[in-house]
Short mmCIF file of C-alpha atoms and ligand atoms in Angstrom, two decimals:
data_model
loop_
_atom_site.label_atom_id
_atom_site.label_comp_id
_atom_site.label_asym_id
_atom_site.label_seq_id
_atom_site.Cartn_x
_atom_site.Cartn_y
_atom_site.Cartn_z
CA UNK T 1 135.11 55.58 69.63
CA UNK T 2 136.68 57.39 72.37
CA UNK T 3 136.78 55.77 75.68
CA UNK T 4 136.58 57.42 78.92
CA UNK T 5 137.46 56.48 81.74
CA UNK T 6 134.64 55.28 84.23
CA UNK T 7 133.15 58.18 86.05
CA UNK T 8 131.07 57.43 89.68
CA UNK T 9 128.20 58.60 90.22
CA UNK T 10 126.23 57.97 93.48
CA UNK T 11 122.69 57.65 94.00
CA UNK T 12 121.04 58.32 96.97
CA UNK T 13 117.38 58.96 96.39
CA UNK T 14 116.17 59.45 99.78
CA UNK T 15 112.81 59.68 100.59
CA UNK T 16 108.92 60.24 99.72
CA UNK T 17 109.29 61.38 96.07
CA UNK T 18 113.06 61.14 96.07
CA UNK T 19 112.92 57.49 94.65
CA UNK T 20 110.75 58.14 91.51
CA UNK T 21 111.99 61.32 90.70
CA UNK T 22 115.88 59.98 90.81
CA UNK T 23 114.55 56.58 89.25
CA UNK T 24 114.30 58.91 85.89
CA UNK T 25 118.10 59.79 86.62
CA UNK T 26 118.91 56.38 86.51
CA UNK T 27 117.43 55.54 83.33
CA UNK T 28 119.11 58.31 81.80
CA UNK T 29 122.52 57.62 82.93
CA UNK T 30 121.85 54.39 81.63
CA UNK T 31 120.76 55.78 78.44
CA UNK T 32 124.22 57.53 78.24
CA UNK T 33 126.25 54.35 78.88
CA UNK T 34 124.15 52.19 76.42
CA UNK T 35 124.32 54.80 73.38
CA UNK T 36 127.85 56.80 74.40
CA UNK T 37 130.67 56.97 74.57
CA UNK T 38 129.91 57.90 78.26
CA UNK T 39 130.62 55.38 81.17
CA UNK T 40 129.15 55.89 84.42
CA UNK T 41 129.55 53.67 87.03
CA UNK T 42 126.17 54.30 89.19
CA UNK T 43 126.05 52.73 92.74
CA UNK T 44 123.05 53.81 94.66
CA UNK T 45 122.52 53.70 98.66
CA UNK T 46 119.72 54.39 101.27
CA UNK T 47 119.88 58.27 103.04
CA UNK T 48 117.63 59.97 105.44
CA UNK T 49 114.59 57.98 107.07
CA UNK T 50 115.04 55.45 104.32
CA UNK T 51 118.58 54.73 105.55
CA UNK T 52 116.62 55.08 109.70
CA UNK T 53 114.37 52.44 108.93
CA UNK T 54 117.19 50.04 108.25
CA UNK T 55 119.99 51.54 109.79
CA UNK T 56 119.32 53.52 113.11
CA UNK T 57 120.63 56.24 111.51
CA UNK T 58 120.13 58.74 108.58
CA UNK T 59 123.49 57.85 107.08
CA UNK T 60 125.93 54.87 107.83
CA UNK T 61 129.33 55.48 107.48
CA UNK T 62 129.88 52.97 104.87
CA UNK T 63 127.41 55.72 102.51
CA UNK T 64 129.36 58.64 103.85
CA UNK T 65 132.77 57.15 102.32
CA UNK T 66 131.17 55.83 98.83
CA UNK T 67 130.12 59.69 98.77
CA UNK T 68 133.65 60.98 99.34
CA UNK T 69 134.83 58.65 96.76
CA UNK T 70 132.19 59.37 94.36
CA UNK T 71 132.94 62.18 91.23
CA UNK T 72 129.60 63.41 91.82
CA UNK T 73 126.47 62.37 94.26
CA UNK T 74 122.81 62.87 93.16
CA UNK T 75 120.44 63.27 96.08
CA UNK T 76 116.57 62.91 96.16
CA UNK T 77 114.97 64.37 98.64
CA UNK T 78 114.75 63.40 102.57
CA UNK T 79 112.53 63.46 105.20
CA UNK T 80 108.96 63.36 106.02
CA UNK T 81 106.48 63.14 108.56
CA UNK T 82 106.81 59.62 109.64
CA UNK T 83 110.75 60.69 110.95
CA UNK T 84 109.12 63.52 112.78
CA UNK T 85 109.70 62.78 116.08
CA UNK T 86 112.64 60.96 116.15
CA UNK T 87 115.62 63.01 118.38
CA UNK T 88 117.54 65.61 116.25
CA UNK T 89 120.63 63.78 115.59
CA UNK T 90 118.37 60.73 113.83
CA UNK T 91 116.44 63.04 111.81
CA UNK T 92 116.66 62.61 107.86
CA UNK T 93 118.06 65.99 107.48
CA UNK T 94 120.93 65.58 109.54
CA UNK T 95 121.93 62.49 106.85
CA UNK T 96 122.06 66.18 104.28
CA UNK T 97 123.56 68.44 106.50
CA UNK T 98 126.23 66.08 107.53
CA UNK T 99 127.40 65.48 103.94
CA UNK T 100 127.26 69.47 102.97
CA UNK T 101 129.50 69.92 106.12
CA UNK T 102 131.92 67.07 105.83
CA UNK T 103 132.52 67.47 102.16
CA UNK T 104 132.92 70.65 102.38
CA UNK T 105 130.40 71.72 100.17
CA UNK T 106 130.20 75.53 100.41
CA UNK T 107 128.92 76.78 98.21
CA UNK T 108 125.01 76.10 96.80
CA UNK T 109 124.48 76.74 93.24
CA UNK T 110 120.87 77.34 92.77
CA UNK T 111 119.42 78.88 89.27
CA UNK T 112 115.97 80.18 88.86
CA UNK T 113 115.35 80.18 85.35
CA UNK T 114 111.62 80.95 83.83
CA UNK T 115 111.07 78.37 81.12
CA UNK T 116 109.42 80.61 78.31
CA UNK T 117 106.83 77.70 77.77
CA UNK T 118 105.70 77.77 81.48
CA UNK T 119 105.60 81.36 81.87
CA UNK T 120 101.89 80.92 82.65
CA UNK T 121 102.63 78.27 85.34
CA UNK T 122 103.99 80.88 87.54
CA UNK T 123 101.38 82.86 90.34
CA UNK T 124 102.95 85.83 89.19
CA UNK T 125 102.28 87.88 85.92
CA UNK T 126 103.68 87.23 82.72
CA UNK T 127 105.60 90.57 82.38
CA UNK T 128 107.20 89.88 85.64
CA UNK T 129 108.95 86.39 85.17
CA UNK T 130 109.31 86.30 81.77
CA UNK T 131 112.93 85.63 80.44
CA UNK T 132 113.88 85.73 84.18
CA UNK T 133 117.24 83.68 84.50
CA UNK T 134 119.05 84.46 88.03
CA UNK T 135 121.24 82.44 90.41
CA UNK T 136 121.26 82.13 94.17
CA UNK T 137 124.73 81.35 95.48
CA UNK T 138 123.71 80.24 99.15
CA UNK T 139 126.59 79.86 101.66
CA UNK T 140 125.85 76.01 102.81
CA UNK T 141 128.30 75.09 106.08
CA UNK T 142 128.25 77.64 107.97
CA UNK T 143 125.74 80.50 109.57
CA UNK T 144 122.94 79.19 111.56
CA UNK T 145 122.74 75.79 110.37
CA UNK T 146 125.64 74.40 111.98
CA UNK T 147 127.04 77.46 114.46
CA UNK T 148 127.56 76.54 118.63
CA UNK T 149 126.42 76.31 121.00
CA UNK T 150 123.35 74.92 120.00
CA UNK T 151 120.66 73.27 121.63
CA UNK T 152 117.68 73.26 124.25
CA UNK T 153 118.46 74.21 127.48
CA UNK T 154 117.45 74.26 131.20
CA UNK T 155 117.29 78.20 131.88
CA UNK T 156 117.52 79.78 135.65
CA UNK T 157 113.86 80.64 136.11
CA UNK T 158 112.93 77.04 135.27
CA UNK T 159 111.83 77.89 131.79
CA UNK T 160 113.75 76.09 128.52
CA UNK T 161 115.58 78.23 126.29
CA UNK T 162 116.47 77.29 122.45
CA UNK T 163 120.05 78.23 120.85
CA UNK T 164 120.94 78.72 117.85
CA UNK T 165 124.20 80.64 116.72
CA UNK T 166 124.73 82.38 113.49
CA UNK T 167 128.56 83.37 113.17
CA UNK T 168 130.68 83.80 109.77
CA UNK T 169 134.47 83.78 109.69
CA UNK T 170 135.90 86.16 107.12
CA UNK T 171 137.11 83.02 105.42
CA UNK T 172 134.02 81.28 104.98
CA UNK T 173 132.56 84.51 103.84
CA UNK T 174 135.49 85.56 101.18
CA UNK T 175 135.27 82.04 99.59
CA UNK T 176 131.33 81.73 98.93
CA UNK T 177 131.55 85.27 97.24
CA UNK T 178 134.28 84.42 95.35
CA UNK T 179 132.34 81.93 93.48
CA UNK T 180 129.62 84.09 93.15
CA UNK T 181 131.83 86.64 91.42
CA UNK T 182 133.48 84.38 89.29
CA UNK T 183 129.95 82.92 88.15
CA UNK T 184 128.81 86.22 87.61
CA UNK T 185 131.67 87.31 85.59
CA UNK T 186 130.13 84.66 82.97
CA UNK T 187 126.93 85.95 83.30
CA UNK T 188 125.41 89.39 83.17
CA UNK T 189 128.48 90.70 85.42
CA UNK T 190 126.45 91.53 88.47
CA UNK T 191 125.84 90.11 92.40
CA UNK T 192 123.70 91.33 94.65
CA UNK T 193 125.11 90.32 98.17
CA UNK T 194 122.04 90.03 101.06
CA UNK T 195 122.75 90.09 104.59
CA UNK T 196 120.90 92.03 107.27
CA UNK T 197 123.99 93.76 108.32
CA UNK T 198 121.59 96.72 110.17
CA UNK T 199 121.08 93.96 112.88
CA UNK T 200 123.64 91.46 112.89
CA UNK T 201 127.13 91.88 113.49
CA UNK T 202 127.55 88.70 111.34
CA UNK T 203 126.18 90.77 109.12
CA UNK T 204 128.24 93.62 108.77
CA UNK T 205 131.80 91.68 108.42
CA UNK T 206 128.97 89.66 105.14
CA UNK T 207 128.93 93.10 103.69
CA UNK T 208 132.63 94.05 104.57
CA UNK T 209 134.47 91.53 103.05
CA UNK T 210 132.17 90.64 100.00
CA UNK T 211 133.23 94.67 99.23
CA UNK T 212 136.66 94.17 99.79
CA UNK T 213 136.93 90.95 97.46
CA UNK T 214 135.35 92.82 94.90
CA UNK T 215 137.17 96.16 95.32
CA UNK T 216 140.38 93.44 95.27
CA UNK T 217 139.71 91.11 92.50
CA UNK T 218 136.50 91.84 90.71
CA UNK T 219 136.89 95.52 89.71
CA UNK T 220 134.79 94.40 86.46
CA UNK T 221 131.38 93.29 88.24
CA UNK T 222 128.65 95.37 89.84
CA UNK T 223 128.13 94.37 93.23
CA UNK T 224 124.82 95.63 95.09
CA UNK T 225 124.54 95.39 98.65
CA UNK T 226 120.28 94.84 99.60
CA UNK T 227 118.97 93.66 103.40
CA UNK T 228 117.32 90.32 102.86
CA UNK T 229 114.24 91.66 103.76
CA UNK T 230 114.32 94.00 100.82
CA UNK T 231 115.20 91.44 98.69
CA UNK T 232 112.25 88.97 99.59
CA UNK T 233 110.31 91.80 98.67
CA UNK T 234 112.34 93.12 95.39
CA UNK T 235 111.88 88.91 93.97
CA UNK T 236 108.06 89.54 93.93
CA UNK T 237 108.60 92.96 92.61
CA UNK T 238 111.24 92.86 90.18
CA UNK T 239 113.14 89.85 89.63
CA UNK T 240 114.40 90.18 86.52
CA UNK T 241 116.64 93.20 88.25
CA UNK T 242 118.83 90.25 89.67
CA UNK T 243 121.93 88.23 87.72
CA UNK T 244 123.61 86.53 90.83
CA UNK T 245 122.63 86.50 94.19
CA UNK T 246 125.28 85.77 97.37
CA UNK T 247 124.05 85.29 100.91
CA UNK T 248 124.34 83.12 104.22
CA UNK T 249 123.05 79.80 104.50
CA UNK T 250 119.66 80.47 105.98
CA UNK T 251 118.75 83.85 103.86
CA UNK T 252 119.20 81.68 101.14
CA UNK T 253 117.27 78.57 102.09
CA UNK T 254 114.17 80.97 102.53
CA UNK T 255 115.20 83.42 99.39
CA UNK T 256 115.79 80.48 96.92
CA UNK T 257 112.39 78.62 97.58
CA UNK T 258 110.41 82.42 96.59
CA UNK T 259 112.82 82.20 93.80
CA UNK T 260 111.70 79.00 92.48
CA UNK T 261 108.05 80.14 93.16
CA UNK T 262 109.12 82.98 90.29
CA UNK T 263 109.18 80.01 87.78
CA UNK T 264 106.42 78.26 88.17
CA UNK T 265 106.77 74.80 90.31
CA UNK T 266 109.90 73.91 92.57
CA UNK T 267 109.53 70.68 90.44
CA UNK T 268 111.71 72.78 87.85
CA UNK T 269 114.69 73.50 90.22
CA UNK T 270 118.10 72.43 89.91
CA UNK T 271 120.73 72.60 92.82
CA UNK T 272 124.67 72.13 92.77
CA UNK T 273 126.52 72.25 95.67
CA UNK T 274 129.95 72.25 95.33
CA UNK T 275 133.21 72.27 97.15
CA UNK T 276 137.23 73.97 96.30
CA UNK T 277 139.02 72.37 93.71
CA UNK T 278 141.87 70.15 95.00
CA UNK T 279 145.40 70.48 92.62
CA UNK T 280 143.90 68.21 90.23
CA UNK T 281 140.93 70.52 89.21
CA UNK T 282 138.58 68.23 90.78
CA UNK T 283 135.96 69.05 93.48
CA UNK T 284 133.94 67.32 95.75
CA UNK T 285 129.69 68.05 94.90
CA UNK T 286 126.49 67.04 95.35
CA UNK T 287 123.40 68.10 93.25
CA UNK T 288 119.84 67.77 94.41
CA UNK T 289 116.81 69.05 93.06
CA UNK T 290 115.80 71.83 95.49
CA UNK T 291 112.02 70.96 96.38
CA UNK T 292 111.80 68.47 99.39
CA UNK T 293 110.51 64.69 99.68
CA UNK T 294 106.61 66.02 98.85
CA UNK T 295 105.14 63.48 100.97
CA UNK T 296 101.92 64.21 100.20
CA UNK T 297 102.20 62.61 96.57
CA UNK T 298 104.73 60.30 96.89
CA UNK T 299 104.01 56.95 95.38
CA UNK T 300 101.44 58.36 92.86
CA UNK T 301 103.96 58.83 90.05
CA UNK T 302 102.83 62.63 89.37
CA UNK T 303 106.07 64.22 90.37
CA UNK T 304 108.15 66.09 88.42
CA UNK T 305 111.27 64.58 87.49
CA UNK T 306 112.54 67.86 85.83
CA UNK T 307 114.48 69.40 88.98
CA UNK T 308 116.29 66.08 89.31
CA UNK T 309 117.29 65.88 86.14
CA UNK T 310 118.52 69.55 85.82
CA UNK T 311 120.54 68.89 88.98
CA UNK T 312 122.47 65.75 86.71
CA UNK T 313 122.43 68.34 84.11
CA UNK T 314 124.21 70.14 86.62
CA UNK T 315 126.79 67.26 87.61
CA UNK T 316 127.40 66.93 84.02
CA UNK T 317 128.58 70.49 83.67
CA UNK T 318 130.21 71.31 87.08
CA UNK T 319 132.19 67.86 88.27
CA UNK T 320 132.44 65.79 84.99
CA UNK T 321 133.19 68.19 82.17
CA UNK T 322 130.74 67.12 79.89
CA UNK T 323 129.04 70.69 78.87
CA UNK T 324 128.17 69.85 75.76
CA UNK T 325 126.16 66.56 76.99
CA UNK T 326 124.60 69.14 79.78
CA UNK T 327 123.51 71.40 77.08
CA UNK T 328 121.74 69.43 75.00
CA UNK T 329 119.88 67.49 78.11
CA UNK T 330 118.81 70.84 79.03
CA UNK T 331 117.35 71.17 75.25
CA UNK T 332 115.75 68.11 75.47
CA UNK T 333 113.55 69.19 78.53
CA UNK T 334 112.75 72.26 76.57
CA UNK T 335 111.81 70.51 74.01
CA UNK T 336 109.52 68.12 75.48
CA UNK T 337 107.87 70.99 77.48
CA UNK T 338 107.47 72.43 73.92
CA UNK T 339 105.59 69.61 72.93
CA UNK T 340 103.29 70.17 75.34
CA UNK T 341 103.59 67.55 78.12
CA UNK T 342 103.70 68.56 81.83
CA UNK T 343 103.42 66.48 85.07
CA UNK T 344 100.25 67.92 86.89
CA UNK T 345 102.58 70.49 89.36
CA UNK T 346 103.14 72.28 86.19
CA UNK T 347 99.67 71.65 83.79
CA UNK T 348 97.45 73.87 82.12
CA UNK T 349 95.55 74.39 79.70
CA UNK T 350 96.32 72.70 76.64
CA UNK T 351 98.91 70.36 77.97
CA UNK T 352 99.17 67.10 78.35
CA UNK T 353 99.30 65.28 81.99
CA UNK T 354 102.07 62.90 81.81
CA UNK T 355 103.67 60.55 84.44
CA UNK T 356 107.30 61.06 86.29
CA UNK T 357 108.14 57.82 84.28
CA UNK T 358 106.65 59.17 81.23
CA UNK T 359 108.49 62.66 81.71
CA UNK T 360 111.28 60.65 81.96
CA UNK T 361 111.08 58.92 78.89
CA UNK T 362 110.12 61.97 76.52
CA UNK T 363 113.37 63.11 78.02
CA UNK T 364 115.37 60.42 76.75
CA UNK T 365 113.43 59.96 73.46
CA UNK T 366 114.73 63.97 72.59
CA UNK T 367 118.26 62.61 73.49
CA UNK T 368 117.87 60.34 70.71
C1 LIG Y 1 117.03 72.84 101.38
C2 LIG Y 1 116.21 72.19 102.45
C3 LIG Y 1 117.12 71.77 103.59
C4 LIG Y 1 117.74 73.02 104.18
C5 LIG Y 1 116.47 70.91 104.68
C6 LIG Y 1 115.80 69.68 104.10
C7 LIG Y 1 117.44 70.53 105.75
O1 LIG Y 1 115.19 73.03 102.86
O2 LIG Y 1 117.95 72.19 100.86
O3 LIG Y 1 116.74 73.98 101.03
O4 LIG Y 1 117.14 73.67 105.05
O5 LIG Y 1 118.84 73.37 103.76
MG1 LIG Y 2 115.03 74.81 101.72
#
């Protein structure tokens, strides 16, 4: 038997749901490194409120540094209404925004694909989402999110004012679309760039230089410029007319949850969000399913584990080479949604209600 060499993984399950659903992560890494030839060294650490109730903060610093050291980091979800009203810099999200920005994770990998068995899950009709398989690439440190100045401020007639700046630099915009064309150029050879570029400057130079790169280095993919507006609406009307998707950070927070709508549940979701390759080949990323903490059913053991999983589906493909182990994890969901067990986000009629835990372990019983 081959050994490899240890490969670390970090944890971070977050909050409400995040625990149970990366709980059935866990177990299957642990599958791997009791029946493989796989070795995964797993730490795990608190993030978000979880890491405020102990910490005074959403992340320590000692978290932020086993992240940077990690191969790959597998996040839960954060956040929830009991971290509400804390100031803005305490919130749970700024533990997630903090590590997209300071590792340098640009770019947001985030696939919609229609599972043919849950076709009927979806609010849409059959004929619409059927065989859909399309990928958001959302631009993830830069735009709104993170732009200055920022803040909420006195203003001269006594009133408060809000800001919130949304700027690109041709540089942040060239290297987001370059991974979209490259992604594409395995796929169906097509990206469909969104901006709203008849109102924002920001805009424009979006649409400028995503035509240039192509015009320069992608002669062989079909690139479609659509306002974001038009493609809210063309995801409802006619997915399947999609292969990749490229836009800003906060067009494609809003685009990719109606995307995951398409498929049925965001419980099916995947996310990867990775960083440039250094001169070894390796990159910095962090995958996280792409619904939130669902605080509404957390503790109750009814979510769905699938999205999590997917994402270390994800980590196996993108950050530790392992495609063929991320292909046939992938088959194994299938095939236990082909048997007919769903966690009550995605049941109907003539399924079977199973638990996250349970999910999990029909997972890991297909690995078999
Ligand atoms: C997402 C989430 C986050 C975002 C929140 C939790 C900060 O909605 O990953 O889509 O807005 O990016
Ligand atoms: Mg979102």
């Amino acid at each position: 038997m081959i050994k490899v060499k240890k490969r670390k993984i970090l944890l971070l399950p977050g909050d409400g749901i995040g625990p149970e659903v990366i709980a059935e992560v866990r177990k299957i890494i642990k599958w791997y490194n009791s029946k493989k030839s796989l070795d995964f060294e797993i730490d795990e650490d608190l993030v978000g409120g979880a890491a405020y109730d102990k910490h005074k903060k959403p992340i320590t610093d000692e978290v932020f540094y086993k992240a940077l050291e990690s191969e790959a980091v597998i996040l839960g979800a954060v956040g929830g209404p009991k971290w509400d009203k804390l100031d803005f810099s305490k919130k749970p999200e700024r533990a997630l925004l903090k590590l997209r920005k300071e590792l340098k994770l640009f770019a947001n990998l985030r696939p919609a694909i229609c599972f043919k068995q849950l076709v009927d899950a979806s609010s849409l009709k059959p004929e619409i989402v059927s065989g859909l398989d399309i990928l958001i690439v959302r631009e993830l440190t830069g735009g709104i999110y993170f732009g200055e100045p920022r803040g909420i401020k006195p203003s001269e007639n006594g009133e408060r004012k809000g800001i919130n700046t949304h700027s690109y630099t041709s540089s942040e915009i060239i290297r987001v679309a370059r991974v979209a064309f490259e992604l594409a150029e395995k796929r169906n050879k097509k990206v469909t760039s969104c901006d709203k570029s008849n109102v924002m400057e920001a805009g424009l130079l979006w649409r400028e230089e995503v035509q240039s790169l192509k015009d320069k280095e992608f002669k062989n993919v079909k690139l479609e410029h659509m306002l974001a507006d038009n493609c809210a609406m063309q995801l409802l009307k006619n997915p399947k007319q999609f292969d990749v998707i490229v836009t800003d950070n906060l067009f494609g927070d809003i685009l990719s949850d109606e995307a995951a709508m398409l498929t049925g549940s965001l419980g099916l979701l995947p996310s990867a969000s990775l960083g440039a390759k250094d001169k070894n080949g390796n990159l910095r990323s962090m995958y996280e399913p792409v619904h939130g903490s669902a605080p509404d059913i957390a503790g109750k053991g009814i979510a769905n584990p699938i999205a999590s999983i997917l994402s270390f589906s994800m980590a196996l493909k993108y950050s530790l080479n392992l495609e063929k182990e991320a292909n046939n994890l992938n088959l194994a969901v299938q095939s236990v949604l082909d048997d007919g067990l769903r966690t009550k986000d995605i049941l109907s009629k003539g399924t079977k209600e199973v638990s996250t835990s349970q999910m999990g372990d029909a997972i890991i019983s297909k690995l078999q």
